[in-house]
Amino acid sequence: MTSAPWTATILTLYPEMFPGPLGISLSGDALARGTWALDARQIREHGIGRHRAVDDTPSGGGAGMVLRCDVLGAAIDAVAAPADTRPRLLMSPRGRPLTQHRVRELAEGPGIVVVCGRFEGVDERVIAARNLEEVSIGDYILSGGEMAAMVVLDACIRLLPGVMGKSVSGEEESFEGGLLEYPHYTRPREWEGRAIPEILNGGNHGAIARWRRDEARRITRERRPDLLGPSVSSPIKR
Ligand code: SAH
């Protein structure tokens, strides 16, 4: 590879969690080949005082601890030079929910810098001061941003050139066409009294494509009508 690999810099209190599951299978092979590079950094290196403190009690009181803005600011400044154009993500349940569209944009760029929160979260001031994009992986609370960062990485890495065997498999997947994917089947033709839909055994590629499109629409309508946009029956709000 001649150009610089897609590079993920992770700021975390647990760098030993990486690459973790990203070290095996598709992403692991791609890491070994140098398609992407991983740079997991210990936030505590920028901690305060002899004990390298990274957190403190919440201003205004309340439970838990908050990651300090001066510590995180220094950790970010140590990895992201002014010329570094990589988006800076902060994993956060308050963030914009991750979408395949955003994943694709991130995969097409030079890489990402990801800040993993812990405890109650991070001091609000560092988010604005370092232009952090808050990203959520769903409406539930994890104990830290590391697994959320791995989700973002996994989704991006599989889209990097040469990582997926057949690149067409990326284009037909759920969300790519604004729809959930059609059902899959493979041998045996009959299993526990359940047969593969007859049309898939026929070899009529036009009919199969139509069936798949209709199934994708049906499943999307049933499970995720929000993906189809505002329905005709609901009034459009201006
Ligand atoms: N007190 C916070 C939750 C903190 S959870 C709140 O109520 O919003 C600790 C850390 O885990 C967060 O700082 C974040 O980095 C990570 N995290 C938890 N849930 C997440 C989610 N759904 N998506 C992304 N990151 C999450």
Tab-separated table of C-alpha atoms and ligand atoms in Angstrom:
chain	number	residue	atom	x	y	z
A	1	MET	CA	0.000	0.000	0.000
A	2	THR	CA	1.429	3.398	-0.995
A	3	SER	CA	-0.958	5.895	0.641
A	4	ALA	CA	-1.351	6.197	4.416
A	5	PRO	CA	-3.778	3.650	5.820
A	6	TRP	CA	-7.150	4.663	7.271
A	7	THR	CA	-6.114	5.414	10.829
A	8	ALA	CA	-8.167	5.160	14.020
A	9	THR	CA	-6.793	6.904	17.070
A	10	ILE	CA	-8.661	5.890	20.225
A	11	LEU	CA	-8.397	7.892	23.443
A	12	THR	CA	-9.368	5.639	26.305
A	13	LEU	CA	-8.617	4.658	29.898
A	14	TYR	CA	-8.437	1.049	28.673
A	15	PRO	CA	-6.219	0.931	25.563
A	16	GLU	CA	-5.632	-2.774	26.261
A	17	MET	CA	-9.218	-3.416	25.120
A	18	PHE	CA	-8.043	-2.735	21.549
A	19	PRO	CA	-7.961	-4.213	18.960
A	20	GLY	CA	-9.916	-6.863	20.909
A	21	PRO	CA	-12.541	-8.330	18.591
A	22	LEU	CA	-11.286	-6.098	15.775
A	23	GLY	CA	-8.108	-8.183	15.753
A	24	ILE	CA	-9.851	-11.198	14.192
A	25	SER	CA	-11.703	-12.002	10.986
A	26	LEU	CA	-12.199	-9.312	8.305
A	27	SER	CA	-10.983	-6.363	10.384
A	28	GLY	CA	-8.092	-8.345	11.886
A	29	ASP	CA	-6.851	-9.486	8.479
A	30	ALA	CA	-7.164	-5.910	7.190
A	31	LEU	CA	-5.212	-4.632	10.209
A	32	ALA	CA	-2.452	-7.182	9.560
A	33	ARG	CA	-2.355	-6.163	5.874
A	34	GLY	CA	-2.072	-2.471	6.776
A	35	THR	CA	-5.402	-1.449	5.229
A	36	TRP	CA	-6.132	0.341	8.469
A	37	ALA	CA	-3.985	1.329	11.427
A	38	LEU	CA	-4.844	1.440	15.111
A	39	ASP	CA	-3.405	3.882	17.613
A	40	ALA	CA	-4.952	3.305	21.061
A	41	ARG	CA	-3.780	5.935	23.559
A	42	GLN	CA	-3.982	6.041	27.325
A	43	ILE	CA	-5.804	9.192	28.482
A	44	ARG	CA	-4.140	8.813	31.883
A	45	GLU	CA	-0.785	9.808	30.378
A	46	HIS	CA	-2.227	13.310	30.510
A	47	GLY	CA	-3.607	12.919	34.034
A	48	ILE	CA	-2.994	15.466	36.759
A	49	GLY	CA	-0.434	15.119	39.542
A	50	ARG	CA	1.369	12.175	40.982
A	51	HIS	CA	-1.716	10.005	40.759
A	52	ARG	CA	-2.438	10.997	37.163
A	53	ALA	CA	-6.019	11.909	38.037
A	54	VAL	CA	-8.341	12.010	35.024
A	55	ASP	CA	-11.699	12.627	36.696
A	56	ASP	CA	-13.264	14.728	39.429
A	57	THR	CA	-16.587	15.159	41.190
A	58	PRO	CA	-19.447	16.799	39.278
A	59	SER	CA	-19.824	20.527	39.746
A	60	GLY	CA	-23.171	21.145	41.394
A	61	GLY	CA	-23.057	17.790	43.136
A	62	GLY	CA	-24.491	14.417	42.333
A	63	ALA	CA	-23.306	10.876	41.863
A	64	GLY	CA	-20.290	9.661	39.951
A	65	MET	CA	-17.271	11.289	38.421
A	66	VAL	CA	-16.660	13.395	35.332
A	67	LEU	CA	-13.668	13.213	32.966
A	68	ARG	CA	-11.731	16.461	33.232
A	69	CYS	CA	-11.647	18.844	30.264
A	70	ASP	CA	-7.990	19.808	30.765
A	71	VAL	CA	-6.933	16.148	30.712
A	72	LEU	CA	-9.010	15.267	27.663
A	73	GLY	CA	-7.975	18.466	25.887
A	74	ALA	CA	-4.306	17.603	26.355
A	75	ALA	CA	-4.904	14.007	25.256
A	76	ILE	CA	-6.613	15.203	22.075
A	77	ASP	CA	-3.958	17.831	21.344
A	78	ALA	CA	-1.248	15.187	21.665
A	79	VAL	CA	-2.708	13.079	18.850
A	80	ALA	CA	-4.500	15.510	16.557
A	81	ALA	CA	-2.125	18.002	14.931
A	82	PRO	CA	-3.753	21.097	13.388
A	83	ALA	CA	-3.227	19.541	9.936
A	84	ASP	CA	-5.082	16.393	11.004
A	85	THR	CA	-8.398	16.504	9.151
A	86	ARG	CA	-9.842	13.369	10.740
A	87	PRO	CA	-13.254	13.834	12.347
A	88	ARG	CA	-13.115	13.744	16.153
A	89	LEU	CA	-15.862	11.618	17.630
A	90	LEU	CA	-17.010	11.438	21.220
A	91	MET	CA	-18.948	8.280	21.980
A	92	SER	CA	-22.017	9.483	23.865
A	93	PRO	CA	-25.599	8.320	24.440
A	94	ARG	CA	-26.579	11.952	23.838
A	95	GLY	CA	-25.023	11.921	20.382
A	96	ARG	CA	-26.573	11.668	16.959
A	97	PRO	CA	-27.451	8.010	16.341
A	98	LEU	CA	-24.902	6.332	14.068
A	99	THR	CA	-26.189	5.621	10.558
A	100	GLN	CA	-24.834	3.671	7.615
A	101	HIS	CA	-24.695	7.001	5.759
A	102	ARG	CA	-22.332	8.509	8.358
A	103	VAL	CA	-20.329	5.258	8.495
A	104	ARG	CA	-19.778	5.481	4.742
A	105	GLU	CA	-18.615	9.099	5.009
A	106	LEU	CA	-16.191	8.207	7.804
A	107	ALA	CA	-14.844	5.214	5.868
A	108	GLU	CA	-14.200	7.420	2.823
A	109	GLY	CA	-12.109	9.882	4.867
A	110	PRO	CA	-8.574	9.551	6.256
A	111	GLY	CA	-9.704	7.893	9.515
A	112	ILE	CA	-11.135	8.976	12.873
A	113	VAL	CA	-10.117	10.122	16.319
A	114	VAL	CA	-12.453	8.636	18.943
A	115	VAL	CA	-12.769	9.748	22.560
A	116	CYS	CA	-14.224	7.050	24.830
A	117	GLY	CA	-16.099	8.358	27.843
A	118	ARG	CA	-16.277	6.626	31.213
A	119	PHE	CA	-18.006	7.339	34.542
A	120	GLU	CA	-20.794	9.936	34.185
A	121	GLY	CA	-19.267	11.326	31.003
A	122	VAL	CA	-16.979	14.216	30.076
A	123	ASP	CA	-16.808	17.887	31.046
A	124	GLU	CA	-19.059	19.672	28.560
A	125	ARG	CA	-16.482	22.366	27.745
A	126	VAL	CA	-14.082	20.043	25.940
A	127	ILE	CA	-16.811	19.019	23.469
A	128	ALA	CA	-17.082	22.524	22.032
A	129	ALA	CA	-13.436	23.485	22.521
A	130	ARG	CA	-12.151	20.493	20.540
A	131	ASN	CA	-15.085	20.296	18.137
A	132	LEU	CA	-16.134	16.771	19.131
A	133	GLU	CA	-18.945	15.096	17.195
A	134	GLU	CA	-21.088	13.221	19.698
A	135	VAL	CA	-22.111	9.825	18.320
A	136	SER	CA	-24.495	7.340	19.915
A	137	ILE	CA	-24.821	3.669	18.986
A	138	GLY	CA	-28.330	3.385	20.406
A	139	ASP	CA	-30.765	4.318	23.137
A	140	TYR	CA	-29.209	2.449	26.043
A	141	ILE	CA	-26.318	3.133	28.410
A	142	LEU	CA	-22.983	1.335	28.226
A	143	SER	CA	-20.407	1.536	31.004
A	144	GLY	CA	-17.862	3.113	28.671
A	145	GLY	CA	-17.292	4.332	25.130
A	146	GLU	CA	-14.859	1.564	24.154
A	147	MET	CA	-17.372	-0.963	22.853
A	148	ALA	CA	-19.270	1.803	21.118
A	149	ALA	CA	-16.008	2.862	19.446
A	150	MET	CA	-15.477	-0.732	18.336
A	151	VAL	CA	-18.919	-0.721	16.743
A	152	VAL	CA	-18.061	2.431	14.786
A	153	LEU	CA	-14.694	0.969	13.762
A	154	ASP	CA	-16.115	-2.372	12.679
A	155	ALA	CA	-18.773	-0.682	10.561
A	156	CYS	CA	-16.168	1.573	8.882
A	157	ILE	CA	-13.415	-0.994	8.378
A	158	ARG	CA	-15.556	-3.471	6.467
A	159	LEU	CA	-16.207	-0.722	3.898
A	160	LEU	CA	-12.528	0.066	3.298
A	161	PRO	CA	-11.331	-0.926	-0.193
A	162	GLY	CA	-10.392	-4.606	-0.363
A	163	VAL	CA	-11.759	-5.597	3.037
A	164	MET	CA	-14.982	-7.262	1.939
A	165	GLY	CA	-14.559	-10.009	-0.620
A	166	LYS	CA	-17.441	-9.074	-2.877
A	167	SER	CA	-18.004	-5.339	-2.686
A	168	VAL	CA	-21.509	-5.754	-4.106
A	169	SER	CA	-22.520	-7.388	-0.837
A	170	GLY	CA	-22.071	-3.984	0.780
A	171	GLU	CA	-24.395	-2.280	-1.641
A	172	GLU	CA	-27.322	-4.660	-1.230
A	173	GLU	CA	-27.372	-4.708	2.536
A	174	SER	CA	-29.885	-3.320	4.972
A	175	PHE	CA	-30.029	0.498	4.951
A	176	GLU	CA	-27.946	0.913	1.788
A	177	GLY	CA	-30.989	1.334	-0.428
A	178	GLY	CA	-33.021	2.945	2.345
A	179	LEU	CA	-34.631	-0.451	3.016
A	180	LEU	CA	-34.008	-3.437	5.256
A	181	GLU	CA	-32.639	-6.455	3.445
A	182	TYR	CA	-34.714	-9.255	1.898
A	183	PRO	CA	-34.608	-12.744	3.510
A	184	HIS	CA	-31.772	-15.141	2.734
A	185	TYR	CA	-31.894	-18.909	2.238
A	186	THR	CA	-29.396	-21.638	1.493
A	187	ARG	CA	-29.389	-25.437	1.318
A	188	PRO	CA	-31.087	-27.707	2.303
A	189	ARG	CA	-34.116	-27.008	0.118
A	190	GLU	CA	-36.420	-28.233	2.822
A	191	TRP	CA	-35.788	-28.153	6.545
A	192	GLU	CA	-38.189	-29.200	9.315
A	193	GLY	CA	-41.048	-28.912	6.856
A	194	ARG	CA	-40.064	-25.412	5.744
A	195	ALA	CA	-39.232	-24.946	2.069
A	196	ILE	CA	-37.181	-22.256	0.348
A	197	PRO	CA	-39.569	-19.920	-1.549
A	198	GLU	CA	-40.065	-21.593	-4.914
A	199	ILE	CA	-39.090	-18.527	-6.926
A	200	LEU	CA	-35.507	-18.679	-5.607
A	201	ASN	CA	-35.041	-22.164	-7.074
A	202	GLY	CA	-36.216	-21.131	-10.549
A	203	GLY	CA	-33.236	-19.224	-11.923
A	204	ASN	CA	-35.397	-16.385	-13.300
A	205	HIS	CA	-33.146	-13.514	-12.271
A	206	GLY	CA	-35.622	-10.762	-13.111
A	207	ALA	CA	-38.364	-12.420	-11.084
A	208	ILE	CA	-35.953	-13.067	-8.207
A	209	ALA	CA	-34.858	-9.419	-8.156
A	210	ARG	CA	-38.514	-8.300	-8.088
A	211	TRP	CA	-39.339	-10.755	-5.295
A	212	ARG	CA	-36.402	-9.543	-3.247
A	213	ARG	CA	-37.334	-5.894	-3.733
A	214	ASP	CA	-40.944	-6.605	-2.731
A	215	GLU	CA	-39.826	-8.560	0.337
A	216	ALA	CA	-37.432	-5.764	1.336
A	217	ARG	CA	-40.286	-3.263	1.098
A	218	ARG	CA	-42.681	-5.499	3.021
A	219	ILE	CA	-40.215	-6.121	5.851
A	220	THR	CA	-39.269	-2.449	6.043
A	221	ARG	CA	-42.935	-1.403	6.141
A	222	GLU	CA	-43.631	-3.925	8.932
A	223	ARG	CA	-40.563	-3.344	11.083
A	224	ARG	CA	-39.153	0.092	10.341
A	225	PRO	CA	-41.771	2.287	8.650
A	226	ASP	CA	-39.671	5.282	9.764
A	227	LEU	CA	-37.109	4.345	7.077
A	228	LEU	CA	-39.722	4.880	4.374
A	229	GLY	CA	-40.146	8.525	5.361
A	230	PRO	CA	-43.267	10.334	6.524
A	231	SER	CA	-46.309	8.305	5.521
A	232	VAL	CA	-48.918	9.851	3.235
A	233	SER	CA	-51.561	9.596	5.923
A	234	SER	CA	-49.620	11.627	8.496
A	235	PRO	CA	-49.729	15.405	8.033
A	236	ILE	CA	-46.411	16.984	7.051
A	237	LYS	CA	-45.249	19.386	9.736
A	238	ARG	CA	-43.748	22.660	8.563
B	1	SAH	N1	-24.260	9.751	32.368
B	1	SAH	C1	-24.289	9.544	30.940
B	1	SAH	C2	-23.898	8.116	30.589
B	1	SAH	C3	-22.448	7.792	30.834
B	1	SAH	S1	-22.040	6.166	30.316
B	1	SAH	C4	-25.691	9.853	30.420
B	1	SAH	O1	-26.654	9.632	31.125
B	1	SAH	O2	-25.805	10.283	29.264
B	1	SAH	C5	-20.289	6.289	30.206
B	1	SAH	C6	-19.698	6.454	28.816
B	1	SAH	O3	-20.070	5.359	28.008
B	1	SAH	C7	-20.186	7.679	28.045
B	1	SAH	O4	-19.437	8.815	28.359
B	1	SAH	C8	-19.979	7.238	26.601
B	1	SAH	O5	-18.651	7.469	26.183
B	1	SAH	C9	-20.216	5.736	26.658
B	1	SAH	N2	-21.574	5.360	26.206
B	1	SAH	C10	-22.572	4.895	26.989
B	1	SAH	N3	-23.667	4.631	26.266
B	1	SAH	C11	-23.366	4.911	24.987
B	1	SAH	C12	-24.111	4.857	23.773
B	1	SAH	N4	-25.374	4.424	23.725
B	1	SAH	N5	-23.490	5.241	22.624
B	1	SAH	C13	-22.213	5.681	22.660
B	1	SAH	N6	-21.463	5.762	23.785
B	1	SAH	C14	-22.026	5.382	24.937
